[in-house]
């Protein structure tokens, strides 16, 4: 296992659109393990390939309190917004460390993805899991939570990140 380096906003590589994974093989399984280790060591609850400069459609998540319920989604797709009601949630991002901003997103989504055996599975995500999946799927499109904020706020965050990187 290895921890991977996380790209920090405004690194332009975070804007890359990730490519579908054609074959869920041992190198993808190894990548998933390394991403989980990176996520756990950063005390995150999700991580997208994009954030570790691997531009493939893979995300890892663990929203459990005990940090013992890893979820890996390969080529995830939101099949349906199950509940059109938006819900506000204070979001953080390992690529924007120390910044928390309230964002609104659909409160429940139906997701399908491949597991690490390459088998498709489908489920309904609600609550924090729904938020994190949408946050991670944005990363795969090169989109970030700061994009939902005002230009002024984003500029302030850009300056904070320059200082963070200098430490
Ligand atoms: O660790 C994370 N916490 C979090 C909190 C609220 C909404 C989304 C997230 S995801 C984030 C980790 C991360 O940056 N994933 O891309
Ligand atoms: Ni993030």
Coordinates of N, CA and C and ligand atoms in Angstrom, one line a residue:
X1 N 0.8 -1.2 0.0 CA 0.0 0.0 0.0 C 0.9 1.2 0.0
X2 N 0.3 2.3 -0.6 CA 1.1 3.5 -0.6 C 0.1 4.7 -0.6
X3 N 0.6 5.8 0.1 CA -0.3 7.0 0.0 C 0.2 7.8 -1.2
X4 N -0.8 8.4 -1.9 CA -0.6 9.2 -3.1 C -0.6 10.7 -2.8
X5 N 0.0 11.5 -3.6 CA 0.0 12.9 -3.4 C -1.3 13.5 -3.9
X6 N -1.9 14.4 -3.1 CA -3.2 15.0 -3.5 C -3.0 16.3 -4.1
X7 N -3.5 16.5 -5.3 CA -3.4 17.9 -5.9 C -4.3 18.9 -5.2
X8 N -3.7 20.1 -5.1 CA -4.4 21.2 -4.3 C -4.9 22.3 -5.3
X9 N -6.1 22.7 -5.1 CA -6.7 23.8 -5.8 C -5.7 25.0 -5.8
X10 N -5.4 25.8 -6.9 CA -6.1 25.7 -8.2 C -5.2 24.9 -9.2
X11 N -4.6 23.8 -8.9 CA -3.9 23.0 -9.8 C -4.7 22.7 -11.1
X12 N -4.2 23.1 -12.2 CA -5.0 22.9 -13.5 C -5.3 21.4 -13.8
X13 N -4.5 20.5 -13.2 CA -4.8 19.1 -13.5 C -6.1 18.6 -12.9
X14 N -6.6 19.4 -11.8 CA -7.9 19.1 -11.2 C -9.0 19.3 -12.2
X15 N -8.7 20.0 -13.3 CA -9.8 20.3 -14.3 C -9.9 19.2 -15.4
X16 N -9.0 18.2 -15.3 CA -9.0 17.1 -16.3 C -10.3 16.3 -16.2
X17 N -10.9 15.9 -17.3 CA -12.1 15.0 -17.3 C -11.5 13.6 -17.4
X18 N -12.0 12.8 -16.4 CA -11.5 11.4 -16.3 C -12.0 10.5 -17.3
X19 N -11.2 9.5 -17.7 CA -11.7 8.5 -18.7 C -12.3 7.2 -18.1
X20 N -13.2 6.6 -18.8 CA -13.8 5.4 -18.3 C -12.7 4.3 -18.2
X21 N -12.9 3.4 -17.2 CA -12.0 2.2 -17.0 C -12.5 1.1 -17.8
X22 N -11.7 0.6 -18.8 CA -12.2 -0.5 -19.7 C -12.1 -1.9 -19.0
X23 N -11.1 -2.0 -18.2 CA -10.8 -3.4 -17.6 C -10.5 -3.2 -16.1
X24 N -11.3 -3.8 -15.3 CA -11.1 -3.7 -13.8 C -10.1 -4.8 -13.5
X25 N -8.8 -4.5 -13.5 CA -7.7 -5.5 -13.4 C -7.0 -5.2 -12.1
X26 N -5.9 -6.0 -11.9 CA -5.1 -5.8 -10.6 C -4.6 -4.4 -10.4
X27 N -4.2 -3.7 -11.5 CA -3.6 -2.4 -11.3 C -4.7 -1.4 -10.8
X28 N -6.0 -1.7 -11.3 CA -7.1 -0.8 -10.8 C -7.4 -1.2 -9.3
X29 N -7.3 -2.5 -9.0 CA -7.5 -2.9 -7.5 C -6.4 -2.3 -6.6
X30 N -5.2 -2.3 -7.1 CA -4.1 -1.7 -6.4 C -4.3 -0.2 -6.2
X31 N -4.7 0.5 -7.3 CA -5.1 1.9 -7.3 C -6.1 2.2 -6.2
X32 N -7.2 1.4 -6.2 CA -8.3 1.6 -5.2 C -7.7 1.5 -3.8
X33 N -6.8 0.5 -3.5 CA -6.3 0.3 -2.2 C -5.4 1.6 -1.8
X34 N -4.6 2.0 -2.8 CA -3.8 3.2 -2.5 C -4.7 4.5 -2.3
X35 N -5.8 4.6 -3.0 CA -6.7 5.7 -2.8 C -7.3 5.6 -1.5
X36 N -7.7 4.4 -1.1 CA -8.4 4.3 0.3 C -7.4 4.7 1.4
X37 N -6.1 4.2 1.2 CA -5.1 4.5 2.2 C -4.9 6.1 2.3
X38 N -4.9 6.7 1.1 CA -4.7 8.1 1.0 C -5.8 8.9 1.6
X39 N -7.1 8.4 1.4 CA -8.3 9.0 1.9 C -8.3 8.9 3.4
X40 N -8.0 7.7 3.9 CA -8.0 7.5 5.4 C -6.9 8.3 6.1
X41 N -5.8 8.4 5.5 CA -4.7 9.1 6.1 C -4.9 10.6 6.1
X42 N -5.7 11.1 5.1 CA -6.1 12.5 5.1 C -7.3 12.8 5.9
X43 N -7.9 11.8 6.5 CA -9.1 11.9 7.3 C -10.3 12.4 6.4
X44 N -10.3 11.9 5.1 CA -11.4 12.3 4.2 C -12.4 11.2 4.2
X45 N -13.6 11.5 3.7 CA -14.6 10.5 3.6 C -14.9 10.1 2.1
X46 N -14.1 10.7 1.2 CA -14.2 10.3 -0.2 C -12.9 10.8 -0.9
X47 N -12.7 10.2 -2.1 CA -11.5 10.6 -2.9 C -11.8 10.2 -4.3
X48 N -11.5 11.1 -5.3 CA -11.6 10.8 -6.7 C -10.3 10.6 -7.3
X49 N -10.1 9.7 -8.3 CA -8.9 9.5 -9.0 C -8.2 10.9 -9.4
X50 N -9.1 11.8 -10.0 CA -8.6 13.1 -10.4 C -7.7 13.8 -9.3
X51 N -8.1 13.6 -8.0 CA -7.4 14.3 -7.0 C -5.9 13.8 -6.8
X52 N -5.7 12.5 -7.2 CA -4.4 12.0 -7.1 C -3.7 11.9 -8.5
X53 N -4.2 12.7 -9.4 CA -3.6 12.8 -10.7 C -3.7 11.5 -11.5
X54 N -4.7 10.7 -11.2 CA -5.0 9.5 -12.0 C -6.4 9.8 -12.7
X55 N -6.4 10.1 -14.0 CA -7.6 10.6 -14.6 C -8.4 9.5 -15.2
X56 N -8.8 8.5 -14.3 CA -9.7 7.4 -14.6 C -10.9 7.5 -13.7
X57 N -12.0 6.9 -14.2 CA -13.3 7.1 -13.5 C -13.4 6.1 -12.3
X58 N -12.8 6.5 -11.2 CA -12.8 5.7 -10.0 C -12.9 6.6 -8.8
X59 N -13.8 6.2 -7.8 CA -13.9 7.0 -6.6 C -13.9 6.0 -5.4
X60 N -13.4 6.4 -4.3 CA -13.5 5.6 -3.1 C -14.2 6.5 -2.0
X61 N -14.9 5.8 -1.1 CA -15.7 6.5 -0.1 C -15.8 5.7 1.1
X62 N -15.8 6.3 2.3 CA -16.1 5.6 3.5 C -16.8 6.7 4.5
X63 N -18.1 6.6 4.6 CA -18.8 7.5 5.4 C -19.2 6.9 6.8
X64 N -18.6 5.8 7.1 CA -18.9 5.1 8.4 C -18.1 5.8 9.5
X65 N -18.7 5.8 10.7 CA -18.0 6.4 11.9 C -16.7 5.6 12.2
X66 N -16.8 4.3 12.0 CA -15.6 3.4 12.4 C -14.6 3.4 11.4
X67 N -14.8 4.0 10.2 CA -13.9 3.9 9.1 C -13.5 2.5 8.7
X68 N -14.6 1.7 8.6 CA -14.4 0.3 8.3 C -15.4 -0.2 7.2
X69 N -15.8 0.8 6.4 CA -16.8 0.4 5.4 C -16.5 1.0 4.1
X70 N -15.3 0.6 3.5 CA -14.9 1.2 2.2 C -15.8 0.9 1.1
X71 N -16.0 1.8 0.2 CA -16.9 1.7 -1.0 C -16.1 2.1 -2.2
X72 N -15.9 1.3 -3.2 CA -15.2 1.7 -4.4 C -16.2 1.7 -5.5
X73 N -16.2 2.7 -6.3 CA -17.1 2.8 -7.5 C -16.2 3.1 -8.7
X74 N -16.3 2.2 -9.7 CA -15.7 2.3 -11.0 C -16.7 2.7 -12.0
X75 N -16.4 3.7 -12.8 CA -17.3 4.2 -13.8 C -18.7 4.5 -13.3
X76 N -18.8 5.3 -12.2 CA -20.1 5.6 -11.6 C -20.9 6.4 -12.5
X77 N -22.2 6.2 -12.4 CA -23.2 7.0 -13.2 C -24.4 7.3 -12.3
X78 N -24.9 8.5 -12.3 CA -26.1 8.8 -11.6 C -27.2 8.5 -12.5
X79 N -28.0 7.5 -12.2 CA -29.1 7.0 -13.1 C -30.3 7.9 -13.0
X80 N -30.5 8.4 -11.8 CA -31.7 9.2 -11.5 C -31.5 10.0 -10.3
X81 N -32.0 11.2 -10.4 CA -32.2 12.0 -9.1 C -33.5 11.5 -8.5
X82 N -33.4 10.8 -7.4 CA -34.6 10.2 -6.8 C -35.5 11.2 -6.1
X83 N -34.8 12.2 -5.5 CA -35.5 13.1 -4.8 C -35.1 14.5 -5.2
X84 N -36.0 15.2 -5.9 CA -35.6 16.5 -6.5 C -35.5 17.6 -5.5
X85 N -35.7 17.3 -4.2 CA -35.5 18.3 -3.2 C -34.0 18.5 -2.9
X86 N -33.6 19.7 -2.9 CA -32.2 20.0 -2.6 C -32.0 20.1 -1.1
X87 N -30.8 19.7 -0.7 CA -30.5 19.7 0.7 C -29.1 20.4 0.9
X88 N -29.0 21.3 1.9 CA -27.7 22.0 2.1 C -26.8 21.1 3.0
X89 N -25.5 21.1 2.7 CA -24.6 20.4 3.5 C -23.3 21.1 3.5
X90 N -22.6 21.2 4.6 CA -21.3 21.8 4.7 C -20.2 20.9 4.2
X91 N -19.7 21.2 3.0 CA -18.7 20.4 2.3 C -17.3 20.8 2.5
X92 N -16.4 19.8 2.6 CA -15.0 20.0 2.6 C -14.4 19.3 1.5
X93 N -13.1 19.5 1.2 CA -12.4 18.8 0.1 C -11.0 18.7 0.4
X94 N -10.4 17.5 0.2 CA -9.0 17.3 0.5 C -8.1 18.1 -0.5
X95 N -8.7 18.5 -1.6 CA -7.9 19.4 -2.5 C -8.1 20.9 -2.2
X96 N -8.9 21.2 -1.2 CA -9.1 22.6 -0.8 C -9.1 22.6 0.8
X97 N -7.9 22.2 1.4 CA -7.8 21.9 2.8 C -8.2 23.1 3.7
X98 N -9.0 22.8 4.7 CA -9.3 23.8 5.7 C -10.5 24.7 5.3
X99 N -11.1 24.4 4.1 CA -12.2 25.3 3.7 C -13.5 24.4 3.8
X100 N -14.5 25.0 4.4 CA -15.8 24.3 4.5 C -16.9 25.3 4.0
X101 N -17.7 24.8 3.0 CA -18.7 25.7 2.5 C -20.0 24.9 2.3
X102 N -21.1 25.6 2.7 CA -22.5 25.0 2.5 C -22.9 25.0 1.0
X103 N -23.2 23.8 0.5 CA -23.7 23.7 -0.8 C -25.0 22.9 -0.8
X104 N -25.8 23.2 -1.9 CA -27.1 22.5 -2.0 C -27.0 21.5 -3.2
X105 N -27.5 20.3 -2.9 CA -27.5 19.3 -3.9 C -28.8 18.4 -3.8
X106 N -29.2 17.7 -4.8 CA -30.3 16.8 -4.7 C -30.0 15.8 -3.5
X107 N -31.1 15.6 -2.7 CA -30.9 14.8 -1.5 C -30.7 13.3 -1.7
X108 N -31.2 12.8 -2.8 CA -31.0 11.3 -3.0 C -30.8 11.1 -4.5
X109 N -29.9 10.1 -4.8 CA -29.6 9.8 -6.2 C -29.5 8.3 -6.3
X110 N -29.9 7.8 -7.5 CA -29.7 6.3 -7.8 C -28.4 6.2 -8.6
X111 N -27.5 5.4 -8.1 CA -26.2 5.3 -8.7 C -25.9 3.9 -9.2
X112 N -25.3 3.8 -10.3 CA -24.8 2.5 -10.7 C -23.3 2.6 -11.0
X113 N -22.6 1.5 -10.8 CA -21.1 1.5 -10.9 C -20.7 0.1 -11.1
X114 N -19.4 -0.1 -11.4 CA -18.8 -1.4 -11.3 C -18.0 -1.6 -10.0
X115 N -18.0 -2.8 -9.5 CA -17.2 -3.1 -8.3 C -15.8 -3.6 -8.7
X116 N -15.0 -4.0 -7.8 CA -13.6 -4.3 -8.1 C -13.5 -5.7 -8.8
X117 N -14.7 -6.4 -8.9 CA -14.7 -7.6 -9.8 C -15.2 -7.3 -11.2
X118 N -15.5 -6.0 -11.4 CA -16.0 -5.6 -12.7 C -17.5 -5.8 -12.9
X119 N -18.2 -6.1 -11.7 CA -19.6 -6.4 -11.8 C -20.4 -5.1 -11.5
X120 N -21.4 -4.9 -12.3 CA -22.3 -3.7 -12.1 C -23.2 -3.9 -10.9
X121 N -23.3 -2.8 -10.1 CA -24.3 -2.8 -9.0 C -25.0 -1.4 -9.0
X122 N -26.2 -1.4 -8.4 CA -27.0 -0.2 -8.4 C -27.5 0.0 -7.0
X123 N -27.6 1.2 -6.5 CA -28.1 1.5 -5.2 C -28.6 2.9 -5.1
X124 N -29.4 3.2 -4.1 CA -29.9 4.5 -3.8 C -29.0 5.1 -2.7
X125 N -28.5 6.3 -3.0 CA -27.7 7.0 -2.0 C -28.4 8.2 -1.4
X126 N -28.5 8.2 -0.1 CA -29.1 9.3 0.6 C -28.2 10.0 1.6
X127 N -28.6 11.1 2.2 CA -27.9 11.7 3.3 C -26.4 12.0 2.8
X128 N -25.5 11.8 3.7 CA -24.1 12.2 3.4 C -23.5 11.4 2.3
X129 N -24.0 10.1 2.1 CA -23.4 9.3 1.0 C -23.8 9.9 -0.3
X130 N -25.0 10.5 -0.4 CA -25.5 11.1 -1.6 C -24.6 12.4 -1.9
X131 N -24.3 13.1 -0.9 CA -23.5 14.3 -1.0 C -22.1 14.0 -1.5
X132 N -21.5 13.0 -0.9 CA -20.1 12.6 -1.2 C -20.0 12.1 -2.6
X133 N -21.0 11.2 -3.0 CA -21.0 10.7 -4.4 C -21.1 11.8 -5.4
X134 N -21.9 12.8 -5.2 CA -22.1 13.9 -6.1 C -20.8 14.7 -6.2
X135 N -20.2 14.9 -5.0 CA -19.0 15.7 -4.9 C -17.8 15.0 -5.6
X136 N -17.7 13.7 -5.5 CA -16.7 12.9 -6.1 C -16.9 12.8 -7.7
X137 N -18.2 12.7 -8.1 CA -18.4 12.6 -9.5 C -18.2 13.9 -10.2
X138 N -18.3 15.0 -9.5 CA -17.9 16.3 -10.0 C -16.4 16.3 -10.3
X139 N -15.6 15.8 -9.3 CA -14.2 15.8 -9.5 C -13.8 15.1 -10.9
X140 N -14.5 13.9 -11.1 CA -14.3 13.2 -12.4 C -14.5 14.0 -13.6
X141 N -15.4 15.0 -13.5 CA -15.7 15.9 -14.6 C -14.8 17.2 -14.6
X142 N -13.8 17.2 -13.6 CA -13.0 18.4 -13.5 C -13.7 19.5 -12.8
X143 N -14.7 19.2 -12.1 CA -15.5 20.3 -11.4 C -15.2 20.2 -9.9
X144 N -15.2 21.3 -9.3 CA -14.9 21.4 -7.8 C -15.9 22.2 -7.1
X145 N -16.0 21.9 -5.7 CA -17.0 22.6 -4.9 C -16.8 24.2 -5.0
X146 N -15.6 24.6 -5.2 CA -15.3 26.1 -5.3 C -16.1 26.7 -6.5
X147 N -16.4 25.9 -7.5 CA -17.1 26.4 -8.6 C -18.5 26.9 -8.3
X148 N -19.0 26.4 -7.2 CA -20.4 26.8 -6.8 C -20.4 28.1 -6.1
X149 N -19.2 28.6 -5.7 CA -19.1 29.8 -4.9 C -19.0 31.1 -5.7
X150 N -19.1 32.2 -5.1 CA -18.9 33.5 -5.8 C -17.5 33.7 -6.2
X151 N -17.2 34.5 -7.2 CA -15.9 34.8 -7.7 C -15.0 35.3 -6.5
X152 N -15.6 36.1 -5.7 CA -14.9 36.7 -4.6 C -14.4 35.7 -3.6
X153 N -15.4 34.8 -3.2 CA -15.0 33.7 -2.3 C -13.9 32.8 -2.9
X154 N -14.1 32.5 -4.2 CA -13.1 31.6 -4.9 C -11.7 32.2 -4.9
X155 N -11.7 33.6 -5.1 CA -10.4 34.3 -5.1 C -9.8 34.3 -3.7
X156 N -10.6 34.4 -2.7 CA -10.1 34.3 -1.3 C -9.5 33.0 -1.0
X157 N -10.2 31.9 -1.5 CA -9.7 30.6 -1.3 C -8.4 30.3 -2.0
X158 N -8.3 30.9 -3.2 CA -7.1 30.7 -4.0 C -5.9 31.3 -3.3
X159 N -6.1 32.4 -2.6 CA -5.0 33.1 -1.8 C -4.7 32.2 -0.6
X160 N -5.7 31.7 0.0 CA -5.5 30.8 1.2 C -4.7 29.6 0.8
X161 N -5.0 29.1 -0.4 CA -4.3 27.8 -0.8 C -2.8 28.1 -1.2
X162 N -2.6 29.3 -1.7 CA -1.2 29.7 -2.0 C -0.4 29.7 -0.7
X163 N -1.0 30.2 0.4 CA -0.3 30.3 1.7 C -0.2 28.9 2.2
X164 N -1.2 28.0 2.1 CA -1.2 26.7 2.6 C 0.0 25.9 1.9
X165 N 0.1 26.1 0.6 CA 1.2 25.4 -0.2 C 2.6 25.8 0.3
X166 N 2.7 27.1 0.7 CA 4.0 27.6 1.2 C 4.4 27.0 2.5
X167 N 3.5 26.4 3.3 CA 3.9 25.9 4.6 C 4.5 24.5 4.5
Ligands
LIG1 O1 -13.4 14.5 3.2 C1 -14.4 15.0 2.6 N1 -15.4 15.4 3.3 C2 -16.6 15.9 2.7 C3 -17.5 16.5 3.5 C4 -18.7 17.0 3.0 C5 -19.0 16.8 1.6 C6 -18.0 16.1 0.8 C7 -16.9 15.7 1.3 S1 -15.7 14.9 0.3 C8 -14.2 15.2 1.1 C9 -13.1 14.5 0.5 C10 -12.8 15.0 -0.9 O2 -12.3 16.0 -1.2 N2 -13.3 14.2 -1.8 O3 -13.2 14.6 -3.1
LIG2 NI1 -13.1 16.8 -3.0

